[in-house]
Amino acid sequence: MSRSKPNKLITIARENGSDEPVAPLDLGVRVRELRKARDWTLEQAATKAGLARSTLSKIENGQMSPTYDALKKLATGLNISIPQLFTPPHAEQASGRLAVTKSGEGAAQATVTYEHELLADTLSKKKMLPYRTRVRARNMAEFDGWVRHDGEEYLYVLTGVIRLYTEFYEPIEMRRGDSAYYDATMGHNVVSVSPEDANILWVTSLV
């Protein structure tokens, strides 16, 4: 099993999950898409918005910038809020993604203090990084300072007893079934305090 720094698996997951840059929104195209999604003609949409047909046509073709009053009328006619006029539709993506990780078959990553098993490793562009961890550390002296990284984190104790150390709180002893949700930019480390190595489930946000 290879040895890596504590934050390496999170860094790799974030790099693999980066999205493509979002193109600037074209208001005229957005208005036309909203109109066509309702199966309205220019005349029908203009009537509902209380605008002249020629005005709506110019807006859709980028020949004029609508005033705030026109934007309000457009939003009311389309039955949406003004911010929604400037919000691009969600990008198309495959639905029903699924990744099954059989027990013990996750990708292994080890550090001096933890043995990680990455779960759902076959999925790219995940919003969360789930991993099962065997906690080998027995005291804080085994760590090279605090572990900290962007995002939020959820911890659930599967077996054994751990002590959760955080930068701003007193240490917390946790047993099977206990869980914690915390800001991962806050320094944090976990040690086993039971005779056997504890096992925990960690889920780290990647956005």
XYZ file of N, CA and C in Angstrom:
621
model
N 0.852 -1.188 0.000
C 0.000 0.000 0.000
C 0.890 1.241 0.000
N 0.685 2.175 -0.914
C 1.507 3.370 -0.993
C 1.215 4.313 0.155
N 2.247 5.138 0.489
C 2.062 6.109 1.563
C 1.960 7.504 0.945
N 1.019 8.284 1.398
C 0.809 9.606 0.833
C 0.497 10.586 1.950
N 0.577 11.860 1.654
C 0.239 12.888 2.633
C -1.264 12.866 2.897
N -1.696 13.281 4.104
C -3.109 13.178 4.479
C -4.067 13.851 3.510
N -3.648 14.958 2.919
C -4.573 15.708 2.063
C -4.493 15.311 0.593
N -3.599 14.371 0.259
C -3.380 14.066 -1.154
C -4.630 13.530 -1.833
N -5.346 12.610 -1.170
C -6.518 12.022 -1.810
C -7.598 13.062 -2.050
N -7.719 14.054 -1.162
C -8.721 15.114 -1.336
C -8.322 16.027 -2.487
N -7.035 16.346 -2.563
C -6.544 17.186 -3.657
C -6.770 16.520 -5.006
N -6.446 15.235 -5.096
C -6.637 14.485 -6.352
C -8.110 14.463 -6.741
N -8.984 14.214 -5.758
C -10.423 14.149 -6.036
C -10.938 15.483 -6.536
N -10.443 16.570 -5.961
C -10.891 17.898 -6.405
C -10.421 18.182 -7.826
N -9.191 17.799 -8.134
C -8.667 18.020 -9.486
C -9.456 17.220 -10.511
N -9.832 15.995 -10.152
C -10.619 15.160 -11.059
C -12.042 15.656 -11.194
N -12.501 16.450 -10.236
C -13.889 16.889 -10.250
C -14.098 18.284 -10.776
N -13.054 18.909 -11.310
C -13.201 20.278 -11.788
C -14.139 20.325 -12.983
N -14.936 21.379 -13.041
C -15.899 21.543 -14.134
C -15.349 22.494 -15.185
N -15.932 22.429 -16.360
C -15.563 23.350 -17.425
C -16.065 24.753 -17.097
N -15.322 25.817 -17.546
C -15.781 27.184 -17.296
C -17.177 27.412 -17.874
N -17.970 28.219 -17.178
C -19.330 28.518 -17.632
C -19.300 29.695 -18.600
N -19.894 29.532 -19.772
C -19.914 30.590 -20.772
C -20.815 31.735 -20.321
N -20.466 32.991 -20.708
C -21.305 34.135 -20.333
C -22.724 33.958 -20.858
N -23.695 34.421 -20.092
C -25.094 34.266 -20.471
C -25.499 35.309 -21.505
N -26.165 34.887 -22.550
C -26.729 35.790 -23.556
C -28.198 35.970 -23.202
N -28.583 37.163 -22.726
C -29.948 37.394 -22.257
C -30.975 37.150 -23.355
N -30.665 37.582 -24.579
C -31.606 37.396 -25.673
C -31.873 35.924 -25.936
N -30.811 35.136 -25.955
C -30.950 33.691 -26.170
C -31.723 33.070 -25.013
N -31.433 33.527 -23.795
C -32.112 32.985 -22.612
C -33.609 33.259 -22.677
N -34.003 34.478 -23.071
C -35.424 34.834 -23.181
C -36.098 33.993 -24.258
N -35.406 33.810 -25.377
C -35.980 33.011 -26.454
C -36.179 31.553 -26.010
N -35.204 31.012 -25.283
C -35.316 29.634 -24.791
C -36.484 29.487 -23.825
N -36.647 30.477 -22.951
C -37.749 30.433 -21.990
C -39.097 30.511 -22.714
N -39.159 31.349 -23.736
C -40.403 31.488 -24.509
C -40.735 30.195 -25.242
N -39.732 29.622 -25.909
C -39.971 28.412 -26.680
C -40.271 27.214 -25.780
N -39.706 27.222 -24.574
C -39.990 26.131 -23.640
C -41.463 26.124 -23.257
N -42.101 27.280 -23.345
C -43.542 27.398 -23.055
C -44.390 27.258 -24.308
N -43.706 27.063 -25.445
C -44.382 26.904 -26.735
C -45.219 28.139 -27.071
N -44.639 29.319 -26.800
C -45.330 30.578 -27.083
C -44.739 31.213 -28.328
N -45.588 31.876 -29.086
C -45.112 32.679 -30.210
C -44.607 34.007 -29.641
N -43.916 34.758 -30.473
C -43.479 36.102 -30.062
C -44.667 36.943 -29.629
N -45.752 36.844 -30.407
C -46.962 37.615 -30.112
C -47.539 37.229 -28.748
N -47.617 35.951 -28.479
C -48.177 35.484 -27.201
C -47.313 35.925 -26.019
N -45.991 35.772 -26.152
C -45.090 36.151 -25.068
C -45.121 37.651 -24.831
N -45.157 38.421 -25.916
C -45.190 39.876 -25.780
C -46.472 40.322 -25.081
N -47.588 39.690 -25.426
C -48.878 40.022 -24.814
C -48.850 39.721 -23.313
N -48.323 38.559 -22.944
C -48.259 38.179 -21.534
C -47.347 39.104 -20.741
N -46.289 39.602 -21.399
C -45.344 40.482 -20.719
C -45.745 41.948 -20.783
N -46.742 42.247 -21.594
C -47.154 43.640 -21.730
C -46.148 44.473 -22.495
N -45.475 43.835 -23.460
C -44.492 44.524 -24.282
C -44.923 44.477 -25.747
N -44.393 45.391 -26.533
C -44.657 45.363 -27.964
C -43.918 44.175 -28.573
N -44.524 43.569 -29.569
C -43.893 42.416 -30.217
C -42.527 42.794 -30.757
N -42.396 43.960 -31.330
C -41.127 44.417 -31.899
C -40.060 44.569 -30.818
N -40.483 45.017 -29.625
C -39.545 45.192 -28.517
C -38.991 43.836 -28.081
N -39.887 42.857 -27.922
C -39.451 41.523 -27.514
C -38.540 40.910 -28.563
N -38.863 41.116 -29.839
C -38.041 40.578 -30.921
C -36.626 41.157 -30.862
N -36.530 42.466 -30.605
C -35.212 43.117 -30.528
C -34.411 42.599 -29.328
N -35.106 42.348 -28.218
C -34.428 41.824 -27.024
C -33.859 40.438 -27.328
N -34.682 39.585 -27.948
C -34.246 38.226 -28.247
C -33.088 38.203 -29.243
N -33.041 39.169 -30.141
C -32.001 39.204 -31.157
C -30.801 40.058 -30.761
N -30.795 40.513 -29.515
C -29.673 41.294 -29.015
C -29.550 42.663 -29.627
N -30.659 43.192 -30.153
C -30.629 44.496 -30.803
C -30.927 45.641 -29.841
N -31.323 45.298 -28.617
C -31.540 46.334 -27.607
C -31.406 45.725 -26.214
N -30.972 46.548 -25.265
C -30.870 46.113 -23.875
C -32.139 46.541 -23.151
N -32.854 45.616 -22.541
C -34.111 45.967 -21.878
C -33.883 46.825 -20.633
N -34.817 47.715 -20.394
C -34.776 48.520 -19.177
C -35.181 47.635 -17.998
N -34.990 48.148 -16.783
C -35.384 47.372 -15.613
C -36.889 47.117 -15.631
N -37.648 48.106 -16.095
C -39.104 47.943 -16.159
C -39.469 46.831 -17.140
N -38.738 46.763 -18.258
C -38.998 45.710 -19.245
C -38.618 44.343 -18.675
N -37.531 44.302 -17.907
C -37.126 43.046 -17.282
C -38.195 42.544 -16.311
N -38.759 43.472 -15.533
C -39.823 43.104 -14.596
C -41.022 42.544 -15.344
N -41.381 43.175 -16.450
C -42.517 42.718 -17.243
C -42.239 41.339 -17.848
N -41.001 41.156 -18.325
C -40.637 39.859 -18.895
C -40.735 38.758 -17.845
N -40.182 39.036 -16.665
C -40.198 38.048 -15.597
C -41.627 37.711 -15.186
N -42.466 38.745 -15.078
C -43.867 38.530 -14.701
C -44.589 37.719 -15.767
N -44.359 38.073 -17.039
C -45.018 37.355 -18.129
C -44.597 35.905 -18.214
N -43.325 35.629 -17.892
C -42.813 34.264 -17.949
C -43.040 33.520 -16.632
N -43.559 34.229 -15.653
C -43.844 33.660 -14.332
C -42.572 33.149 -13.643
N -41.514 33.963 -13.707
C -40.266 33.645 -13.026
C -39.768 34.921 -12.345
N -38.717 34.795 -11.554
C -38.126 35.970 -10.914
C -37.098 36.587 -11.852
N -36.759 37.851 -11.616
C -35.755 38.521 -12.453
C -34.421 37.778 -12.431
N -33.924 37.342 -11.250
C -32.655 36.603 -11.253
C -32.673 35.373 -12.153
N -33.848 34.740 -12.272
C -33.933 33.546 -13.124
C -33.738 33.868 -14.600
N -33.964 35.114 -14.973
C -33.703 35.522 -16.352
C -32.207 35.432 -16.658
N -31.393 35.612 -15.630
C -29.944 35.635 -15.814
C -29.275 34.351 -15.329
N -30.096 33.347 -15.002
C -29.558 32.071 -14.542
C -29.618 31.064 -15.677
N -28.464 30.592 -16.143
C -28.480 29.623 -17.248
C -29.098 28.312 -16.811
N -29.726 27.597 -17.731
C -30.300 26.288 -17.378
C -29.201 25.328 -16.972
N -29.540 24.359 -16.160
C -28.560 23.371 -15.728
C -28.048 22.603 -16.933
N -26.737 22.389 -16.956
C -26.132 21.648 -18.063
C -26.669 20.226 -18.083
N -26.790 19.706 -19.280
C -27.259 18.331 -19.424
C -26.245 17.382 -18.800
N -26.686 16.413 -18.059
C -25.785 15.423 -17.502
C -26.503 14.085 -17.404
N -25.721 13.055 -17.422
C -26.302 11.731 -17.329
C -26.957 11.555 -15.971
N -28.152 11.000 -15.964
C -28.855 10.791 -14.703
C -28.707 9.343 -14.282
N -28.954 9.113 -12.997
C -28.912 7.751 -12.504
C -27.517 7.177 -12.384
N -26.506 8.024 -12.084
C -25.151 7.502 -11.913
C -25.115 6.566 -10.700
N -24.321 5.529 -10.801
C -24.233 4.566 -9.719
C -22.829 3.990 -9.666
N -22.296 3.885 -8.467
C -21.001 3.228 -8.266
C -21.114 2.359 -7.024
N -20.863 1.086 -7.182
C -20.910 0.147 -6.060
C -19.488 -0.269 -5.717
N -19.120 -0.125 -4.453
C -17.806 -0.553 -3.991
C -17.987 -1.702 -3.011
N -17.600 -2.896 -3.395
C -17.702 -4.049 -2.519
C -16.730 -3.894 -1.352
N -17.075 -4.495 -0.226
C -16.240 -4.397 0.971
C -14.804 -4.824 0.684
N -13.869 -3.935 1.017
C -12.453 -4.229 0.844
C -11.922 -4.011 -0.548
N -12.773 -3.539 -1.490
C -12.340 -3.379 -2.873
C -12.129 -1.920 -3.270
N -12.185 -1.006 -2.308
C -11.935 0.401 -2.609
C -10.457 0.644 -2.864
N -10.162 1.759 -3.539
C -8.763 2.108 -3.812
C -8.063 2.459 -2.500
N -6.900 1.860 -2.267
C -6.195 2.026 -0.994
C -5.211 3.190 -1.043
N -5.242 4.001 0.008
C -4.279 5.088 0.185
C -3.904 5.096 1.664
N -2.612 5.059 1.959
C -2.180 5.007 3.354
C -1.343 6.217 3.722
N -1.470 6.649 4.962
C -0.606 7.666 5.534
C 0.041 7.042 6.768
N 0.872 7.791 7.441
C 1.514 7.278 8.642
C 0.479 6.965 9.717
N -0.606 7.741 9.748
C -1.587 7.629 10.831
C -2.890 6.950 10.429
N -3.198 6.911 9.117
C -4.468 6.358 8.663
C -4.258 5.388 7.498
N -5.198 4.467 7.332
C -5.291 3.665 6.118
C -6.656 3.963 5.502
N -6.647 4.624 4.354
C -7.883 5.020 3.691
C -8.281 4.016 2.612
N -9.571 3.798 2.477
C -10.127 3.017 1.371
C -11.127 3.911 0.652
N -10.756 4.385 -0.542
C -11.609 5.301 -1.284
C -12.823 4.562 -1.835
N -14.002 5.140 -1.644
C -15.247 4.530 -2.101
C -15.780 5.291 -3.315
N -16.508 4.596 -4.188
C -17.046 5.201 -5.423
C -15.931 5.858 -6.228
N -14.767 5.236 -6.240
C -13.593 5.823 -6.884
C -13.726 5.895 -8.400
N -14.637 5.115 -8.973
C -14.777 5.099 -10.432
C -15.553 6.298 -10.967
N -16.250 7.022 -10.086
C -17.026 8.182 -10.521
C -16.160 9.430 -10.562
N -16.204 10.150 -11.680
C -15.487 11.416 -11.792
C -16.434 12.571 -11.482
N -15.876 13.717 -11.201
C -16.636 14.941 -10.929
C -17.671 14.734 -9.826
N -17.239 14.079 -8.768
C -18.122 13.888 -7.614
C -18.216 15.177 -6.823
N -19.308 15.344 -6.110
C -19.480 16.482 -5.209
C -19.016 16.136 -3.799
N -18.870 14.831 -3.536
C -18.430 14.369 -2.231
C -17.364 13.298 -2.421
N -16.460 13.206 -1.463
C -15.455 12.148 -1.471
C -15.691 11.253 -0.252
N -16.257 10.049 -0.452
C -16.475 9.135 0.672
C -15.293 8.168 0.801
N -14.887 7.915 2.012
C -13.822 6.946 2.213
C -13.897 6.352 3.615
N -13.542 5.068 3.676
C -13.499 4.346 4.943
C -12.055 4.402 5.428
N -11.888 4.645 6.714
C -10.540 4.822 7.254
C -10.294 3.962 8.488
N -9.175 3.289 8.486
C -8.695 2.593 9.680
C -7.753 3.554 10.394
N -8.051 3.879 11.638
C -7.262 4.860 12.398
C -6.175 4.121 13.170
N -4.919 4.321 12.745
C -3.809 3.641 13.403
C -3.165 4.499 14.488
N -3.301 5.821 14.368
C -2.665 6.720 15.329
C -3.228 6.523 16.728
N -2.336 6.652 17.729
C -2.749 6.499 19.117
C -2.580 7.775 19.936
N -1.847 8.744 19.394
C -1.721 10.028 20.098
C -1.359 11.135 19.107
N -1.541 12.368 19.532
C -1.350 13.510 18.645
C 0.095 13.678 18.189
N 1.035 13.120 18.953
C 2.443 13.274 18.607
C 2.786 12.586 17.285
N 1.917 11.695 16.836
C 2.164 10.974 15.587
C 1.839 11.807 14.350
N 1.171 12.942 14.552
C 0.792 13.793 13.426
C 1.805 14.909 13.229
N 2.002 15.269 11.978
C 2.867 16.402 11.643
C 2.006 17.661 11.563
N 1.471 18.066 12.723
C 0.586 19.233 12.760
C -0.847 18.851 12.436
N -1.695 19.877 12.291
C -3.111 19.667 12.015
C -3.341 19.270 10.554
N -4.365 18.470 10.319
C -4.874 18.249 8.965
C -5.970 19.279 8.751
N -5.913 20.002 7.664
C -6.959 20.977 7.335
C -7.025 21.134 5.822
N -8.208 21.409 5.315
C -8.408 21.585 3.874
C -9.740 22.280 3.658
N -9.992 22.743 2.451
C -11.251 23.416 2.139
C -12.426 22.461 2.279
N -13.625 23.020 2.445
C -14.844 22.215 2.443
C -15.316 21.849 3.841
N -16.312 20.976 3.860
C -16.879 20.484 5.107
C -16.712 18.972 5.140
N -16.822 18.410 6.330
C -16.540 16.992 6.472
C -17.503 16.346 7.465
N -17.838 15.082 7.169
C -18.710 14.291 8.039
C -17.964 13.034 8.439
N -18.014 12.710 9.717
C -17.317 11.545 10.259
C -18.307 10.670 11.003
N -18.246 9.357 10.754
C -19.145 8.407 11.423
C -18.306 7.226 11.916
N -18.416 6.917 13.200
C -17.621 5.835 13.781
C -18.281 4.488 13.481
N -17.533 3.608 12.818
C -18.040 2.283 12.467
C -17.711 1.252 13.544
N -16.463 1.221 13.981
C -16.043 0.295 15.037
C -14.998 0.962 15.918
N -14.870 0.477 17.137
C -13.861 0.997 18.036
C -14.247 2.316 18.677
N -13.258 2.936 19.306
C -13.458 4.222 19.988
C -12.380 5.185 19.501
N -12.761 6.400 19.172
C -11.811 7.409 18.708
C -11.855 8.638 19.601
N -10.845 9.473 19.452
C -10.881 10.798 20.066
C -10.681 11.803 18.933
N -11.665 12.666 18.745
C -11.607 13.684 17.697
C -11.000 14.962 18.280
N -9.836 15.345 17.766
C -9.183 16.585 18.176
C -9.468 17.651 17.125
N -9.866 18.822 17.559
C -10.086 19.942 16.644
C -9.405 21.182 17.195
N -9.140 22.098 16.290
C -8.354 23.283 16.619
C -9.018 24.189 17.651
N -10.344 24.253 17.642
C -11.035 25.234 18.480
C -11.921 24.626 19.560
N -11.940 23.298 19.672
C -12.803 22.645 20.655
C -12.008 21.647 21.485
N -12.558 21.297 22.633
C -11.958 20.273 23.465
C -12.061 18.915 22.756
N -11.114 18.004 22.990
C -11.184 16.669 22.371
C -12.499 15.972 22.728
N -13.033 15.217 21.760
C -14.314 14.529 21.953
C -14.113 13.032 21.750
N -14.488 12.233 22.743
C -14.411 10.778 22.599
C -15.685 10.295 21.914
N -15.540 9.459 20.910
C -16.667 9.005 20.115
C -16.615 7.497 19.950
N -17.783 6.857 20.018
C -17.887 5.414 19.902
C -18.740 5.032 18.692
N -18.851 3.732 18.461
C -19.622 3.218 17.333
C -21.004 3.865 17.272
N -21.345 4.401 16.099
C -22.644 5.051 15.913
C -22.612 6.546 16.131
N -21.550 7.068 16.752
C -21.431 8.517 16.943
C -20.965 9.158 15.639
N -21.313 10.423 15.450
C -20.907 11.117 14.230
C -20.636 12.581 14.516
N -19.934 13.215 13.589
C -19.618 14.640 13.720
C -19.585 15.265 12.327
N -20.038 16.503 12.256
C -20.016 17.277 11.012
C -19.288 18.576 11.341
N -18.263 18.932 10.564
C -17.465 20.092 10.949
C -16.836 20.783 9.737
N -16.376 21.983 9.990
C -15.685 22.786 8.993
C -14.273 22.235 8.843
N -13.936 21.751 7.657
C -12.646 21.088 7.463
C -11.474 22.055 7.363
N -11.748 23.372 7.271
C -10.644 24.331 7.301
C -10.105 24.469 8.718
N -10.870 24.001 9.701
C -10.420 23.954 11.084
C -9.511 22.742 11.250
N -8.368 22.920 11.864
C -7.461 21.808 12.076
C -8.154 20.653 12.777
N -7.897 19.422 12.326
C -8.541 18.262 12.932
C -7.680 17.017 12.766
N -7.683 16.171 13.780
C -6.994 14.883 13.755
C -7.816 13.882 14.550
N -7.667 12.613 14.218
C -8.404 11.548 14.906
C -7.417 10.480 15.366
N -7.577 10.007 16.598
C -6.753 8.908 17.102
C -7.656 7.806 17.651
N -7.166 6.572 17.627
C -7.886 5.455 18.243
C -7.542 5.414 19.730
N -8.538 5.204 20.567
C -8.290 5.062 22.006
C -8.779 3.709 22.507
N -9.254 2.857 21.593
C -9.639 1.497 21.943
C -8.441 0.584 21.699
N -8.432 -0.603 22.291
C -7.303 -1.520 22.096
C -7.035 -1.818 20.624
N -8.098 -1.944 19.836
C -7.954 -2.211 18.407
C -8.042 -0.899 17.621
N -7.545 -0.936 16.383
C -7.684 0.234 15.516
C -9.166 0.493 15.254
N -9.572 1.748 15.360
C -10.953 2.104 15.064
C -11.148 2.232 13.558
N -12.386 2.075 13.101
C -12.740 2.267 11.695
C -13.826 3.324 11.609
N -13.650 4.266 10.707
C -14.622 5.348 10.561
C -14.962 5.549 9.091
N -16.115 6.128 8.853
C -16.513 6.557 7.518
C -16.363 8.059 7.469
N -15.631 8.554 6.483
C -15.443 9.987 6.287
C -16.082 10.380 4.962
N -16.765 11.509 4.927
C -17.295 12.066 3.685
C -16.880 13.527 3.636
N -16.126 13.887 2.605
C -15.599 15.238 2.466
C -16.237 15.916 1.254
N -16.686 17.139 1.424
C -17.267 17.880 0.297
C -16.147 18.307 -0.633
N -16.442 18.345 -1.933
C -15.442 18.717 -2.931
C -15.797 20.020 -3.632
N -16.790 20.747 -3.103
C -17.180 22.018 -3.715
C -17.090 23.115 -2.689
